[in-house]
Amino acid sequence: MKPRRPSLEVIEFLINLAIAVAMFCVVYFLIAQPNEIEGQSMYPTFNTGNYVISEKISRYFDNFHHGEIIVFHYPVDKKYDYVKRIIALPGDVVSLQDGDVYLNGKKIVEGYTSGKTKGGVFLGDGESYSVKEGELFVMGDNRLESSDSRYWGTVKFSDVVGNVIFQYWPLTRLRFLH
């Protein structure tokens, strides 16, 4: 008995499936990925259980800006990804004084924060830090609940996963982020 050959429909389905899987892999590994927000460190911007999309292209060009929200590998344990806001770029001097954040000697007006900013182990109140080349100083918006650069230091460019560009859950907070 002669073995049956797969029908054209089956072959076409398998080809389309392979193309779809390849496209998904390209998008997920090179262009964008979903991320779940865990914890309250970015409140009020994000809450636990919110979902966002981070784009990965700008990280290849080290194209970072003050105030951007990024996803990065936690410097203390790289198996975890954190979401924080960029406060200072290479060459910037960041300092904390009486609950306020200063960038290059000027107080930052931050309408997105929750509470005053206290010092940490890496950068305490009344101290300054000059950000080195290839590094970013990041903080959570909920300064009283955030473990960030004040405690464990800067984030290397190579640890950045991407920039958060879109929030898609909950639907009531569906929005693009700048």
N, C-alpha and C. Protein backbone atom coordinates (compact mmCIF):
# COMPACT_ATOMS: atom_id res chain seq x y z
N MET A 1 0.83 -1.17 0.00
CA MET A 1 0.00 0.00 0.00
C MET A 1 0.88 1.24 0.00
N LYS A 2 0.52 2.18 -0.81
CA LYS A 2 1.25 3.42 -0.99
C LYS A 2 0.90 4.40 0.14
N PRO A 3 1.92 5.05 0.79
CA PRO A 3 1.61 5.99 1.87
C PRO A 3 0.86 7.21 1.33
N ARG A 4 -0.06 7.74 2.16
CA ARG A 4 -0.85 8.91 1.75
C ARG A 4 0.01 10.16 1.86
N ARG A 5 -0.12 11.01 0.89
CA ARG A 5 0.57 12.30 0.91
C ARG A 5 -0.35 13.31 1.57
N PRO A 6 0.22 14.23 2.34
CA PRO A 6 -0.63 15.24 2.97
C PRO A 6 -1.31 16.10 1.91
N SER A 7 -2.51 16.50 2.20
CA SER A 7 -3.25 17.33 1.25
C SER A 7 -2.62 18.72 1.17
N LEU A 8 -2.95 19.43 0.13
CA LEU A 8 -2.44 20.79 -0.05
C LEU A 8 -2.88 21.71 1.09
N GLU A 9 -4.08 21.48 1.61
CA GLU A 9 -4.59 22.31 2.71
C GLU A 9 -3.72 22.15 3.96
N VAL A 10 -3.31 20.92 4.25
CA VAL A 10 -2.47 20.67 5.41
C VAL A 10 -1.10 21.33 5.23
N ILE A 11 -0.54 21.18 4.05
CA ILE A 11 0.76 21.79 3.76
C ILE A 11 0.67 23.31 3.87
N GLU A 12 -0.38 23.89 3.31
CA GLU A 12 -0.58 25.34 3.37
C GLU A 12 -0.75 25.80 4.82
N PHE A 13 -1.50 25.05 5.61
CA PHE A 13 -1.68 25.39 7.02
C PHE A 13 -0.35 25.37 7.76
N LEU A 14 0.47 24.33 7.54
CA LEU A 14 1.76 24.23 8.21
C LEU A 14 2.71 25.35 7.81
N ILE A 15 2.69 25.73 6.55
CA ILE A 15 3.52 26.85 6.09
C ILE A 15 3.08 28.15 6.76
N ASN A 16 1.76 28.39 6.80
CA ASN A 16 1.24 29.60 7.44
C ASN A 16 1.56 29.62 8.94
N LEU A 17 1.47 28.46 9.57
CA LEU A 17 1.79 28.36 10.99
C LEU A 17 3.27 28.68 11.23
N ALA A 18 4.14 28.15 10.39
CA ALA A 18 5.58 28.41 10.52
C ALA A 18 5.88 29.90 10.32
N ILE A 19 5.22 30.54 9.38
CA ILE A 19 5.41 31.98 9.15
C ILE A 19 4.93 32.77 10.36
N ALA A 20 3.77 32.40 10.90
CA ALA A 20 3.23 33.11 12.07
C ALA A 20 4.16 32.97 13.27
N VAL A 21 4.69 31.78 13.51
CA VAL A 21 5.61 31.55 14.62
C VAL A 21 6.89 32.37 14.42
N ALA A 22 7.41 32.38 13.20
CA ALA A 22 8.62 33.16 12.91
C ALA A 22 8.38 34.65 13.13
N MET A 23 7.23 35.15 12.69
CA MET A 23 6.91 36.57 12.88
C MET A 23 6.77 36.90 14.36
N PHE A 24 6.12 36.02 15.12
CA PHE A 24 5.99 36.23 16.56
C PHE A 24 7.36 36.31 17.22
N CYS A 25 8.25 35.40 16.86
CA CYS A 25 9.59 35.38 17.45
C CYS A 25 10.36 36.66 17.13
N VAL A 26 10.28 37.13 15.90
CA VAL A 26 10.95 38.37 15.52
C VAL A 26 10.41 39.53 16.34
N VAL A 27 9.09 39.65 16.43
CA VAL A 27 8.49 40.75 17.20
C VAL A 27 8.87 40.63 18.67
N TYR A 28 8.69 39.46 19.27
CA TYR A 28 8.92 39.28 20.71
C TYR A 28 10.38 39.48 21.10
N PHE A 29 11.30 38.93 20.33
CA PHE A 29 12.71 38.98 20.72
C PHE A 29 13.44 40.23 20.24
N LEU A 30 12.93 40.90 19.19
CA LEU A 30 13.65 42.05 18.64
C LEU A 30 12.90 43.37 18.71
N ILE A 31 11.57 43.36 18.71
CA ILE A 31 10.81 44.61 18.55
C ILE A 31 10.05 45.02 19.80
N ALA A 32 9.21 44.16 20.36
CA ALA A 32 8.38 44.54 21.51
C ALA A 32 7.98 43.31 22.31
N GLN A 33 7.63 43.54 23.58
CA GLN A 33 7.16 42.44 24.41
C GLN A 33 6.20 42.96 25.47
N PRO A 34 5.28 42.10 25.92
CA PRO A 34 4.39 42.50 27.02
C PRO A 34 5.10 42.33 28.36
N ASN A 35 4.72 43.16 29.32
CA ASN A 35 5.26 43.05 30.68
C ASN A 35 4.13 43.25 31.68
N GLU A 36 4.15 42.47 32.75
CA GLU A 36 3.18 42.64 33.84
C GLU A 36 3.82 43.47 34.94
N ILE A 37 3.06 44.43 35.46
CA ILE A 37 3.53 45.25 36.57
C ILE A 37 3.25 44.49 37.86
N GLU A 38 4.29 44.30 38.67
CA GLU A 38 4.14 43.64 39.96
C GLU A 38 4.62 44.60 41.04
N GLY A 39 3.82 44.78 42.07
CA GLY A 39 4.20 45.67 43.15
C GLY A 39 3.68 47.09 42.94
N GLN A 40 3.91 47.93 43.93
CA GLN A 40 3.39 49.30 43.93
C GLN A 40 4.47 50.35 43.71
N SER A 41 5.66 49.96 43.26
CA SER A 41 6.75 50.93 43.15
C SER A 41 6.52 51.99 42.08
N MET A 42 5.64 51.74 41.12
CA MET A 42 5.38 52.74 40.07
C MET A 42 4.03 53.43 40.25
N TYR A 43 3.39 53.24 41.41
CA TYR A 43 2.12 53.92 41.68
C TYR A 43 2.39 55.42 41.77
N PRO A 44 1.57 56.30 41.24
CA PRO A 44 0.25 56.09 40.66
C PRO A 44 0.25 55.81 39.16
N THR A 45 1.43 55.79 38.53
CA THR A 45 1.49 55.56 37.08
C THR A 45 0.97 54.17 36.73
N PHE A 46 1.44 53.15 37.45
CA PHE A 46 1.00 51.77 37.25
C PHE A 46 0.68 51.14 38.60
N ASN A 47 -0.20 50.14 38.58
CA ASN A 47 -0.55 49.36 39.76
C ASN A 47 -0.24 47.89 39.50
N THR A 48 -0.18 47.10 40.56
CA THR A 48 -0.02 45.66 40.43
C THR A 48 -1.12 45.11 39.52
N GLY A 49 -0.74 44.24 38.59
CA GLY A 49 -1.71 43.64 37.68
C GLY A 49 -1.93 44.43 36.40
N ASN A 50 -1.30 45.60 36.25
CA ASN A 50 -1.37 46.33 34.99
C ASN A 50 -0.45 45.64 33.99
N TYR A 51 -0.77 45.78 32.71
CA TYR A 51 0.06 45.21 31.65
C TYR A 51 0.47 46.31 30.68
N VAL A 52 1.73 46.25 30.25
CA VAL A 52 2.28 47.24 29.35
C VAL A 52 3.04 46.55 28.22
N ILE A 53 3.31 47.32 27.17
CA ILE A 53 4.16 46.86 26.07
C ILE A 53 5.44 47.68 26.11
N SER A 54 6.57 47.01 26.03
CA SER A 54 7.85 47.72 25.93
C SER A 54 8.46 47.45 24.57
N GLU A 55 8.92 48.54 23.94
CA GLU A 55 9.59 48.39 22.64
C GLU A 55 11.08 48.22 22.89
N LYS A 56 11.74 47.44 22.03
CA LYS A 56 13.13 47.07 22.26
C LYS A 56 14.11 47.72 21.30
N ILE A 57 13.62 48.43 20.30
CA ILE A 57 14.50 48.94 19.25
C ILE A 57 15.44 50.03 19.76
N SER A 58 14.92 50.98 20.53
CA SER A 58 15.75 52.11 20.96
C SER A 58 16.93 51.68 21.84
N ARG A 59 16.81 50.54 22.50
CA ARG A 59 17.93 50.09 23.35
C ARG A 59 19.17 49.77 22.52
N TYR A 60 18.98 49.41 21.25
CA TYR A 60 20.12 49.11 20.39
C TYR A 60 20.91 50.36 20.04
N PHE A 61 20.28 51.53 20.21
CA PHE A 61 20.92 52.80 19.87
C PHE A 61 21.28 53.60 21.12
N ASP A 62 21.09 53.01 22.30
CA ASP A 62 21.33 53.70 23.57
C ASP A 62 20.63 55.05 23.57
N ASN A 63 19.39 55.05 23.08
CA ASN A 63 18.60 56.27 22.90
C ASN A 63 17.66 56.44 24.09
N PHE A 64 18.18 56.94 25.21
CA PHE A 64 17.39 57.08 26.43
C PHE A 64 17.17 58.56 26.74
N HIS A 65 16.07 58.85 27.44
CA HIS A 65 15.71 60.23 27.76
C HIS A 65 15.23 60.33 29.21
N HIS A 66 15.43 61.49 29.80
CA HIS A 66 14.93 61.75 31.16
C HIS A 66 13.42 61.52 31.19
N GLY A 67 12.95 60.88 32.24
CA GLY A 67 11.51 60.68 32.43
C GLY A 67 10.93 59.47 31.74
N GLU A 68 11.68 58.81 30.86
CA GLU A 68 11.17 57.60 30.20
C GLU A 68 11.03 56.47 31.21
N ILE A 69 10.04 55.63 30.98
CA ILE A 69 9.85 54.45 31.81
C ILE A 69 10.44 53.27 31.06
N ILE A 70 11.32 52.54 31.72
CA ILE A 70 12.01 51.42 31.07
C ILE A 70 11.79 50.12 31.83
N VAL A 71 11.99 49.03 31.10
CA VAL A 71 12.04 47.68 31.68
C VAL A 71 13.51 47.26 31.61
N PHE A 72 14.03 46.70 32.69
CA PHE A 72 15.44 46.30 32.72
C PHE A 72 15.61 45.08 33.62
N HIS A 73 16.72 44.40 33.42
CA HIS A 73 17.07 43.28 34.29
C HIS A 73 17.58 43.85 35.61
N TYR A 74 16.98 43.41 36.70
CA TYR A 74 17.34 43.86 38.04
C TYR A 74 18.83 43.61 38.26
N PRO A 75 19.62 44.64 38.55
CA PRO A 75 21.08 44.47 38.68
C PRO A 75 21.51 43.47 39.75
N VAL A 76 20.72 43.28 40.79
CA VAL A 76 21.08 42.38 41.87
C VAL A 76 20.79 40.92 41.51
N ASP A 77 19.75 40.68 40.72
CA ASP A 77 19.36 39.32 40.31
C ASP A 77 18.72 39.41 38.93
N LYS A 78 19.50 39.17 37.90
CA LYS A 78 19.09 39.44 36.52
C LYS A 78 17.96 38.56 36.00
N LYS A 79 17.51 37.58 36.78
CA LYS A 79 16.37 36.78 36.32
C LYS A 79 15.06 37.54 36.49
N TYR A 80 15.10 38.67 37.19
CA TYR A 80 13.90 39.49 37.39
C TYR A 80 13.98 40.76 36.56
N ASP A 81 12.85 41.17 36.01
CA ASP A 81 12.77 42.44 35.29
C ASP A 81 12.04 43.46 36.15
N TYR A 82 12.55 44.67 36.17
CA TYR A 82 11.96 45.78 36.92
C TYR A 82 11.47 46.85 35.94
N VAL A 83 10.52 47.65 36.39
CA VAL A 83 10.01 48.78 35.62
C VAL A 83 10.22 50.03 36.48
N LYS A 84 10.97 51.00 35.96
CA LYS A 84 11.25 52.25 36.68
C LYS A 84 11.37 53.40 35.68
N ARG A 85 11.46 54.61 36.22
CA ARG A 85 11.57 55.82 35.42
C ARG A 85 13.03 56.30 35.42
N ILE A 86 13.51 56.72 34.24
CA ILE A 86 14.87 57.27 34.14
C ILE A 86 14.89 58.66 34.76
N ILE A 87 15.76 58.84 35.73
CA ILE A 87 15.93 60.14 36.38
C ILE A 87 17.17 60.85 35.84
N ALA A 88 18.26 60.11 35.68
CA ALA A 88 19.51 60.72 35.24
C ALA A 88 20.22 59.86 34.21
N LEU A 89 20.87 60.54 33.27
CA LEU A 89 21.61 59.93 32.16
C LEU A 89 23.11 60.09 32.41
N PRO A 90 23.96 59.44 31.60
CA PRO A 90 25.40 59.59 31.76
C PRO A 90 25.81 61.07 31.74
N GLY A 91 26.67 61.43 32.69
CA GLY A 91 27.13 62.81 32.79
C GLY A 91 26.29 63.68 33.71
N ASP A 92 25.08 63.24 34.02
CA ASP A 92 24.21 63.99 34.94
C ASP A 92 24.66 63.79 36.38
N VAL A 93 24.37 64.79 37.20
CA VAL A 93 24.59 64.67 38.64
C VAL A 93 23.21 64.69 39.29
N VAL A 94 22.88 63.60 39.99
CA VAL A 94 21.59 63.50 40.68
C VAL A 94 21.86 63.62 42.18
N SER A 95 20.99 64.36 42.86
CA SER A 95 21.14 64.50 44.31
C SER A 95 19.78 64.54 44.98
N LEU A 96 19.78 64.19 46.26
CA LEU A 96 18.57 64.21 47.08
C LEU A 96 18.77 65.22 48.19
N GLN A 97 17.74 66.05 48.40
CA GLN A 97 17.83 67.06 49.45
C GLN A 97 16.46 67.29 50.05
N ASP A 98 16.30 66.93 51.31
CA ASP A 98 15.05 67.18 52.05
C ASP A 98 13.81 66.66 51.32
N GLY A 99 13.91 65.47 50.76
CA GLY A 99 12.76 64.84 50.11
C GLY A 99 12.55 65.21 48.66
N ASP A 100 13.43 66.04 48.10
CA ASP A 100 13.32 66.44 46.70
C ASP A 100 14.50 65.88 45.90
N VAL A 101 14.28 65.71 44.58
CA VAL A 101 15.32 65.21 43.68
C VAL A 101 15.84 66.38 42.86
N TYR A 102 17.16 66.46 42.76
CA TYR A 102 17.80 67.51 41.97
C TYR A 102 18.60 66.86 40.85
N LEU A 103 18.52 67.46 39.67
CA LEU A 103 19.27 66.98 38.51
C LEU A 103 20.15 68.13 38.03
N ASN A 104 21.45 67.93 38.09
CA ASN A 104 22.42 68.95 37.71
C ASN A 104 22.16 70.27 38.44
N GLY A 105 21.83 70.16 39.72
CA GLY A 105 21.65 71.32 40.57
C GLY A 105 20.27 71.95 40.54
N LYS A 106 19.38 71.45 39.69
CA LYS A 106 18.03 72.02 39.59
C LYS A 106 17.00 71.01 40.10
N LYS A 107 16.08 71.51 40.93
CA LYS A 107 15.03 70.65 41.47
C LYS A 107 14.13 70.15 40.33
N ILE A 108 13.86 68.85 40.32
CA ILE A 108 12.98 68.25 39.32
C ILE A 108 11.54 68.40 39.80
N VAL A 109 10.69 68.92 38.92
CA VAL A 109 9.26 68.99 39.22
C VAL A 109 8.64 67.71 38.69
N GLU A 110 8.16 66.87 39.60
CA GLU A 110 7.68 65.54 39.23
C GLU A 110 6.21 65.39 39.60
N GLY A 111 5.32 65.62 38.66
CA GLY A 111 3.90 65.49 38.92
C GLY A 111 3.43 64.05 39.00
N TYR A 112 4.29 63.10 38.67
CA TYR A 112 3.91 61.69 38.62
C TYR A 112 4.27 60.93 39.88
N THR A 113 4.91 61.57 40.85
CA THR A 113 5.36 60.84 42.03
C THR A 113 4.30 60.75 43.11
N SER A 114 4.49 59.78 43.97
CA SER A 114 3.63 59.59 45.13
C SER A 114 4.51 59.72 46.37
N GLY A 115 4.45 60.84 47.04
CA GLY A 115 5.22 61.03 48.26
C GLY A 115 6.58 61.65 48.03
N LYS A 116 7.22 62.01 49.12
CA LYS A 116 8.55 62.60 49.09
C LYS A 116 9.59 61.51 48.82
N THR A 117 10.79 61.93 48.47
CA THR A 117 11.86 61.00 48.14
C THR A 117 12.83 60.90 49.31
N LYS A 118 12.97 59.70 49.83
CA LYS A 118 13.94 59.49 50.91
C LYS A 118 15.22 58.90 50.32
N GLY A 119 16.30 59.03 51.05
CA GLY A 119 17.57 58.50 50.60
C GLY A 119 17.67 57.00 50.80
N GLY A 120 18.67 56.41 50.18
CA GLY A 120 18.89 54.98 50.29
C GLY A 120 20.34 54.69 50.63
N VAL A 121 20.75 53.45 50.46
CA VAL A 121 22.10 53.01 50.77
C VAL A 121 23.10 53.55 49.74
N PHE A 122 22.72 53.54 48.46
CA PHE A 122 23.61 53.99 47.39
C PHE A 122 23.65 55.51 47.30
N LEU A 123 22.49 56.15 47.44
CA LEU A 123 22.40 57.61 47.40
C LEU A 123 21.50 58.08 48.54
N GLY A 124 22.11 58.68 49.54
CA GLY A 124 21.36 59.13 50.70
C GLY A 124 20.94 60.59 50.60
N ASP A 125 20.11 61.01 51.52
CA ASP A 125 19.67 62.41 51.56
C ASP A 125 20.89 63.30 51.81
N GLY A 126 20.99 64.37 51.03
CA GLY A 126 22.13 65.27 51.13
C GLY A 126 23.34 64.84 50.32
N GLU A 127 23.22 63.74 49.57
CA GLU A 127 24.33 63.23 48.76
C GLU A 127 24.07 63.45 47.27
N SER A 128 25.16 63.42 46.50
CA SER A 128 25.09 63.54 45.04
C SER A 128 25.80 62.36 44.39
N TYR A 129 25.41 62.07 43.16
CA TYR A 129 26.07 61.01 42.40
C TYR A 129 26.16 61.43 40.94
N SER A 130 27.34 61.28 40.36
CA SER A 130 27.56 61.58 38.95
C SER A 130 27.43 60.27 38.15
N VAL A 131 26.46 60.23 37.26
CA VAL A 131 26.16 59.00 36.51
C VAL A 131 27.25 58.76 35.47
N LYS A 132 27.79 57.56 35.47
CA LYS A 132 28.88 57.19 34.56
C LYS A 132 28.35 56.83 33.17
N GLU A 133 29.26 56.83 32.22
CA GLU A 133 28.93 56.47 30.84
C GLU A 133 28.39 55.03 30.81
N GLY A 134 27.33 54.82 30.03
CA GLY A 134 26.75 53.49 29.89
C GLY A 134 25.83 53.09 31.02
N GLU A 135 25.46 54.05 31.88
CA GLU A 135 24.59 53.75 33.02
C GLU A 135 23.42 54.73 33.11
N LEU A 136 22.37 54.30 33.81
CA LEU A 136 21.18 55.12 34.04
C LEU A 136 20.85 55.09 35.53
N PHE A 137 20.38 56.22 36.05
CA PHE A 137 19.89 56.28 37.42
C PHE A 137 18.38 56.28 37.34
N VAL A 138 17.73 55.29 37.96
CA VAL A 138 16.28 55.12 37.84
C VAL A 138 15.61 55.14 39.21
N MET A 139 14.33 55.54 39.22
CA MET A 139 13.54 55.50 40.45
C MET A 139 12.11 55.11 40.11
N GLY A 140 11.45 54.51 41.09
CA GLY A 140 10.02 54.26 40.97
C GLY A 140 9.26 55.52 41.30
N ASP A 141 8.04 55.65 40.79
CA ASP A 141 7.23 56.84 41.05
C ASP A 141 6.72 56.88 42.49
N ASN A 142 6.54 55.73 43.10
CA ASN A 142 6.11 55.64 44.50
C ASN A 142 7.37 55.58 45.35
N ARG A 143 7.96 56.72 45.60
CA ARG A 143 9.29 56.81 46.19
C ARG A 143 9.41 56.15 47.55
N LEU A 144 8.32 56.09 48.30
CA LEU A 144 8.39 55.48 49.63
C LEU A 144 8.36 53.95 49.58
N GLU A 145 7.94 53.38 48.45
CA GLU A 145 7.80 51.92 48.32
C GLU A 145 8.72 51.32 47.27
N SER A 146 9.59 52.11 46.66
CA SER A 146 10.38 51.64 45.53
C SER A 146 11.80 51.26 45.92
N SER A 147 12.22 50.08 45.48
CA SER A 147 13.62 49.68 45.55
C SER A 147 14.21 50.06 44.20
N ASP A 148 15.15 50.99 44.19
CA ASP A 148 15.64 51.53 42.91
C ASP A 148 17.10 51.96 43.05
N SER A 149 17.56 52.83 42.17
CA SER A 149 18.97 53.23 42.15
C SER A 149 19.45 53.85 43.46
N ARG A 150 18.55 54.37 44.26
CA ARG A 150 18.94 54.91 45.56
C ARG A 150 19.50 53.82 46.47
N TYR A 151 19.09 52.58 46.23
CA TYR A 151 19.47 51.45 47.10
C TYR A 151 20.53 50.55 46.50
N TRP A 152 20.43 50.25 45.19
CA TRP A 152 21.35 49.28 44.59
C TRP A 152 22.17 49.83 43.43
N GLY A 153 22.11 51.13 43.20
CA GLY A 153 22.97 51.74 42.18
C GLY A 153 22.33 51.85 40.81
N THR A 154 23.15 52.10 39.84
CA THR A 154 22.67 52.39 38.49
C THR A 154 22.36 51.13 37.69
N VAL A 155 21.70 51.35 36.55
CA VAL A 155 21.36 50.28 35.61
C VAL A 155 22.26 50.43 34.39
N LYS A 156 22.91 49.37 33.99
CA LYS A 156 23.76 49.40 32.79
C LYS A 156 22.88 49.41 31.54
N PHE A 157 23.32 50.13 30.52
CA PHE A 157 22.59 50.15 29.25
C PHE A 157 22.31 48.72 28.77
N SER A 158 23.29 47.84 28.95
CA SER A 158 23.15 46.46 28.45
C SER A 158 22.07 45.68 29.18
N ASP A 159 21.61 46.16 30.34
CA ASP A 159 20.55 45.47 31.09
C ASP A 159 19.15 45.97 30.73
N VAL A 160 19.07 47.00 29.90
CA VAL A 160 17.76 47.54 29.52
C VAL A 160 17.09 46.60 28.53
N VAL A 161 15.85 46.23 28.82
CA VAL A 161 15.04 45.38 27.93
C VAL A 161 14.33 46.25 26.90
N GLY A 162 13.77 47.37 27.34
CA GLY A 162 13.07 48.26 26.41
C GLY A 162 12.38 49.40 27.12
N ASN A 163 11.80 50.29 26.32
CA ASN A 163 11.04 51.44 26.83
C ASN A 163 9.57 51.10 26.85
N VAL A 164 8.89 51.42 27.94
CA VAL A 164 7.45 51.19 28.03
C VAL A 164 6.75 52.23 27.15
N ILE A 165 5.96 51.76 26.18
CA ILE A 165 5.31 52.69 25.25
C ILE A 165 3.79 52.64 25.30
N PHE A 166 3.23 51.57 25.88
CA PHE A 166 1.78 51.41 25.81
C PHE A 166 1.28 50.62 27.01
N GLN A 167 0.19 51.06 27.60
CA GLN A 167 -0.48 50.31 28.66
C GLN A 167 -1.77 49.76 28.08
N TYR A 168 -1.97 48.43 28.17
CA TYR A 168 -3.16 47.84 27.57
C TYR A 168 -4.10 47.17 28.57
N TRP A 169 -3.71 47.14 29.85
CA TRP A 169 -4.61 46.59 30.86
C TRP A 169 -4.37 47.29 32.18
N PRO A 170 -5.41 47.67 32.87
CA PRO A 170 -6.83 47.46 32.56
C PRO A 170 -7.28 48.37 31.41
N LEU A 171 -8.35 47.95 30.76
CA LEU A 171 -8.84 48.70 29.60
C LEU A 171 -9.21 50.13 29.93
N THR A 172 -9.60 50.39 31.17
CA THR A 172 -9.94 51.76 31.57
C THR A 172 -8.72 52.67 31.57
N ARG A 173 -7.52 52.10 31.53
CA ARG A 173 -6.28 52.90 31.50
C ARG A 173 -5.51 52.68 30.21
N LEU A 174 -6.19 52.21 29.17
CA LEU A 174 -5.58 51.99 27.86
C LEU A 174 -4.98 53.31 27.37
N ARG A 175 -3.66 53.32 27.08
CA ARG A 175 -3.02 54.57 26.67
C ARG A 175 -1.61 54.34 26.15
N PHE A 176 -1.19 55.29 25.30
CA PHE A 176 0.20 55.36 24.88
C PHE A 176 0.95 56.21 25.90
N LEU A 177 2.19 55.86 26.16
CA LEU A 177 3.03 56.63 27.08
C LEU A 177 4.10 57.32 26.25
N HIS A 178 4.46 58.50 26.63
CA HIS A 178 5.48 59.23 25.87
C HIS A 178 6.84 59.11 26.50
